[in-house]
Amino acid sequence: MQHAVFEDVRIEGHLIDSGIMSRVMDAIIAGGGEFETLSFDVGRTNDDASVCALRVKAADQPGLDAILTQIQEYGAVSTDPADATLAQARLAGVFPDTFYSTTNMETDVRIAGNWVRVTNPEMDLGVRIDEATGTAEAVPMADVHVGDTYVIGHAGIRVHPQERPRDKQAFEFMSSAVSSEKPKAQVVADVARMLRDTRAAGRDVIAVVGPAVVHTGAADELARLVEMGYISVLFGGNAVATHDIESALFGTSLGVALSTGIPTVGGHDHHLRAINVVRACGSIAEAVEQGVITKGLMYTLVKTGTPFVLAGSIRDDGPLPDVITDVIEAQAAMRTYAQSAGACLMLSTMLHSIATGNMLPASTTTVCVDINPAVVTKLADRGSWQTVGIVTDVGLFLEQLANELDK
Amino acid sequence: MQHAVFEDVRIEGHLIDSGIMSRVMDAIIAGGGEFETLSFDVGRTNDDASVCALRVKAADQPGLDAILTQIQEYGAVSTDPADATLAQARLAGVFPDTFYSTTNMETDVRIAGNWVRVTNPEMDLGVRIDEATGTAEAVPMADVHVGDTYVIGHAGIRVHPQERPRDKQAFEFMSSAVSSEKPKAQVVADVARMLRDTRAAGRDVIAVVGPAVVHTGAADELARLVEMGYISVLFGGNAVATHDIESALFGTSLGVALSTGIPTVGGHDHHLRAINVVRACGSIAEAVEQGVITKGLMYTLVKTGTPFVLAGSIRDDGPLPDVITDVIEAQAAMRTYAQSAGACLMLSTMLHSIATGNMLPASTTTVCVDINPAVVTKLADRGSWQTVGIVTDVGLFLEQLANELDK
Amino acid sequence: MQHAVFEDVRIEGHLIDSGIMSRVMDAIIAGGGEFETLSFDVGRTNDDASVCALRVKAADQPGLDAILTQIQEYGAVSTDPADATLAQARLAGVFPDTFYSTTNMETDVRIAGNWVRVTNPEMDLGVRIDEATGTAEAVPMADVHVGDTYVIGHAGIRVHPQERPRDKQAFEFMSSAVSSEKPKAQVVADVARMLRDTRAAGRDVIAVVGPAVVHTGAADELARLVEMGYISVLFGGNAVATHDIESALFGTSLGVALSTGIPTVGGHDHHLRAINVVRACGSIAEAVEQGVITKGLMYTLVKTGTPFVLAGSIRDDGPLPDVITDVIEAQAAMRTYAQSAGACLMLSTMLHSIATGNMLPASTTTVCVDINPAVVTKLADRGSWQTVGIVTDVGLFLEQLANELDK
Amino acid sequence: MQHAVFEDVRIEGHLIDSGIMSRVMDAIIAGGGEFETLSFDVGRTNDDASVCALRVKAADQPGLDAILTQIQEYGAVSTDPADATLAQARLAGVFPDTFYSTTNMETDVRIAGNWVRVTNPEMDLGVRIDEATGTAEAVPMADVHVGDTYVIGHAGIRVHPQERPRDKQAFEFMSSAVSSEKPKAQVVADVARMLRDTRAAGRDVIAVVGPAVVHTGAADELARLVEMGYISVLFGGNAVATHDIESALFGTSLGVALSTGIPTVGGHDHHLRAINVVRACGSIAEAVEQGVITKGLMYTLVKTGTPFVLAGSIRDDGPLPDVITDVIEAQAAMRTYAQSAGACLMLSTMLHSIATGNMLPASTTTVCVDINPAVVTKLADRGSWQTVGIVTDVGLFLEQLANELDK
């Protein structure tokens, strides 16, 4: 027989309308396997969950393992689960061979017969087990210490895939990217409501911000959101902070006058002078303190005590003293906020948005705004129902959003 | 000697800062020729024109002719001009061989020693001479009659290149495309002022409109511009009119509810039903008359007596009875308005905008708005200082423009 | 009770892995309805079909009708089907009210208790019934005659949704768009194999071609495909034919020398001269006959007796005498070939590709090639598993495809 | 009088056809000034330079200074030059106030009456003067030491703008971006010739490489260029190296099989496993040494002793041990090669290309290849005639380039 090995798995949830069952079947076929439906109890109404028992067959064990690893992400669990297999790290910064690589979904690991929730779910980490306390935690490769215990293989892992919200309203808002050809008024209202709900629930909102927000003159609108308390932390780079400070000091962004949109003669070094001034002060907060910076987005962040993380890039001039030039340190600073955030706005920056997206749990509501449909598609494609992409002019969008929230 | 033939030409104007002189020199070198500066009187101040006499040399006569034809477009005129050479059309719809092909700039033709202005300057036409009246007119190929007299070759032609406006304000506004990363408030104000000035001068404004204007919910804003008298004629296709009427009848555009941005179940044939309804009425005006269409952009055009030209495309469903399905007839209908218009707004439609742009004199102020920078670049690249491209969300832009003009 | 009306429907097929069931459920919920699963027999293996009986509930009859109309497209059929309701057309070119609007999928209509196949399935047409012969045919709105009988409403209609191919190889090839970041060698081989298979099966191949194919120098490669017999008919516009003939006469395309990629001085009117020359000859075939055109794509089409349809657009200069300037006539000419074609290549033209795509049955294998991902996404989004989009340089792609087929 | 202050400047070169004069006049007008042409000796032929003496007038000294700073970049020098003004840095990493900010063009600074060439011309640096040796050097802000002497203001600075090459062939190749609609064969040949010439002249070639080069299967073609000696150093990030090593270890890039273009089931963590393996080895070179990596681009670099700089980004997983995670250190590593390179190929990476472009002298021949026209436009817009952008599929392009160089 061609398919000599098999394993029986069980999947539960809104399997059909969430598309989970379809993806499971695809993965089995694409992996060269076959399936046999042992049982399939289909939910009678829209509110009932379905339960499916499948026999997954493959030609050999490695093929079966690849399939099982893949469908595990969709929630498939062995009908006869074993404990997770563990191994020790023997080199700092290096996972044990065949380490289990995490998804960004809620994940349990089976230790001594118990299913334990993995804290800090994030894409592409390892799962460190503290055998003393029986706890499990997702850990980046760079943080591996010699002697740490990690899960290897795919046994004893249970993933809870993010289901599409059953609530009609949320479902419609979140179902897909909003193209440039859709009416925007309702979308603005939906995002405003989501931000209100998130803050009302006491959850944080991350704003990931690119320099286009300043170039388009929308930094003031974003500052209004900060003042109104809708932004809990800002992630960005040297550019957005520099051009905001440039605008505070010179009225220009990359040398272009924000009042007229016209390049200022001799203005292309304004950004460099702005950086130099802040370096002389010691930090952005010091520059605000000393009365050097008296307005703008960064000013508002400092004055409202709203934290920000500025991560370095090889494109940076200067950079500003607040920029974390080591990218692994910058990731660690961002990670502090990423796990606990309830929502994330990604505003016209691909680099920082991808980095942030990598760190967010699948359950974080994420809104990506960019005028470039390719960027929106890329950012919104996180395999999560909680992400919506909006193709529009970020300047005009933030103005309308601030007006909506200010009503 | 390598460059055996030559001709002396004269060019006058703001040769240096308009970039004209630079393009003339480029063309000569690119054409394999050489030039000798016979004299160059440079304007002393910014307001003074310069005058240059050049000897253009080439290896042979065809090479020289190619260069002269090219630099003629930049205003170069032989220092010893001859009358234009004429020939008769011998076939209907066919120009004589070596016919002179027009630019979209003001052009004179020398007949019997006199420079005569060519009426209806438009790209890629022929110049028909009425020898009885001594007049000259630009004519499309399809309109050639047997026995018509046309200019052939490049002798006796004088082109007046569009110079960059000397006025600082206009110059800055018009200098180039407005990228998505520029602040938009000033741009909106500039476009509003331009529209006010154009109407105050009694000139017409063409709006070339694509279906995205309806899809984004901006048709109402455009209707406000029509009501305020800022739009003199609308150019579009079956799609924009259909989706506007669909929105009046069903509240959807391509089946998407304009109030919510959400696809209506079973709504994807709304546009077809809208077309069917209007066909039953006989025309859009009849449908308005009969109370079938009671709101929207097309309704407003009919009610205000604002003319519109709907040109057919092979993508069309139906089409609406008002659509001119023969494209040459549609061009003729558009041409009626194109020559006399003072300004043109191109709103999210590449097909109709290119067609319109082909018909506009270089002196028509043209504003192209699209969210796709590639479309804006293509449309704005008309070799005319009178064209500006704006990369933004057309829905949000029209809303702000209507608000600005409604102040 | 909130959901006062209901209808029971039956759906059969690979409901889960084709995503059909998921779309049915979505449509019911989005339409404000509810469903109850009466029975669901899930196929035991990958090869077995599933059968589902659903009770669809809605608040009122119009809501129920909208839902039923929508899920009908996914194959849902009433468990107690009635005959189709018929009505007569009372105006030429106008369907009866509430006419049934077609999809591009295989469709049956129930007449006198029998399910009859609708010929010429194409999007957005009406279904004309010949009661004498008991046959049904899809008909464009413009072709409606007074007294014709049409299906109205949604009763008595059965749609056969296109299922995703079960064959692993085809499935992988066809599953989705090929981004610019994928390796292309395998894709080229897959397209080549598909073309060979289509021709071997005696089916026709339509090439829809934009002027970029000429501009990129790829017209020769396409001509090779014509010579090898892989292209049965070419769809295009005035531009592609004009620039191909321009290249044959002047060695340029839009004035750019194809040998060097450099604009030819004085060459921007070459296309107009090319049109004029062909108009003087009377037709492209005449120009080939008279030895005026001696090479190129159009030459090869004429010489090999391969038909072509050139459809007019309001952007057209001239146009060439072969261009069908009435768009409804042009559609009719294209429709002749569209229904019977086995495959369609869409090469760098959005206008003609959309028009063609509207006419193709869902079962026609379609390959869209464009360097612009937005165009590919738009064209490939036909709700059909038989369509693949490839983001690449059309010039380099056609060269490799011709080489692959020439092996 | 409105324009109360003035300064007389002199400009020399191919002022008209290089567009320099036009830009000078624009800057004066845009800066609110006026000019008076004191004299203008126009070169008689294409080979002769022109000399212009201008009186630049402004309303006040700051306005005049802004204009002079701007036109200095186009080569304007005071007719009565003073020595450069100097000031000492009082804080580490901070330039003195009003420091002169460099362009990427050859620049002289006047010290004690002598014009001294500034070494390492690069955009946005300061000019450090060693008064003992009378030398001048461009220095990044981060490298400022307390007590260093820097040029402040704009006096005593002479910039040599990059003129457009007079050579017809080079001029045509370099004149502008190559759109996706141009024939590519000649472009490939031109780039090949340029690479041959650069290497024959003993100059280095930098390849800046993004992961798309691996994803498209073109890493092997680039490795061929390395083997043939056309690449002197590779700049990239964690992604390109990781995916190349992933392809060597697993045959996939981002989990997509390079042989088929199809995602491998369970393959999305391959890149993480590849990083883990190399971290265990200690470095890429060690992994090659130990026989872990046996093929691919990174392998070829190691085996041929070709250096590479991998710069970190906050998107990075892992990262590979060779990645320089501090971005300022990474810039310093790249800077080592940037100043001396004769040519630079930018291949499908915006982040690293912008960073590299910032460091290159204006005279470095630069070729940017990307399928996205917006990226090409952004990268090619360096105000340098030595840069050409090519819109095409990087995979197919590199294959043709390697074939052309392998002839």
PDB file of C-alpha atoms in Angstrom, chain D residues 5 53 86 125 343 381:
ATOM      1  CA  VAL D   5      21.429  92.077  -0.524  1.00  0.00           C
ATOM      2  CA  ALA D  53      28.495  85.156 -13.944  1.00  0.00           C
ATOM      3  CA  LEU D  86      35.593  76.659  11.054  1.00  0.00           C
ATOM      4  CA  LEU D 125      28.032  64.320   6.599  1.00  0.00           C
ATOM      5  CA  ALA D 343      29.749  50.331  -9.661  1.00  0.00           C
ATOM      6  CA  ASP D 381      16.265  59.476  -8.094  1.00  0.00           C
TER       7      ASP D 381
END
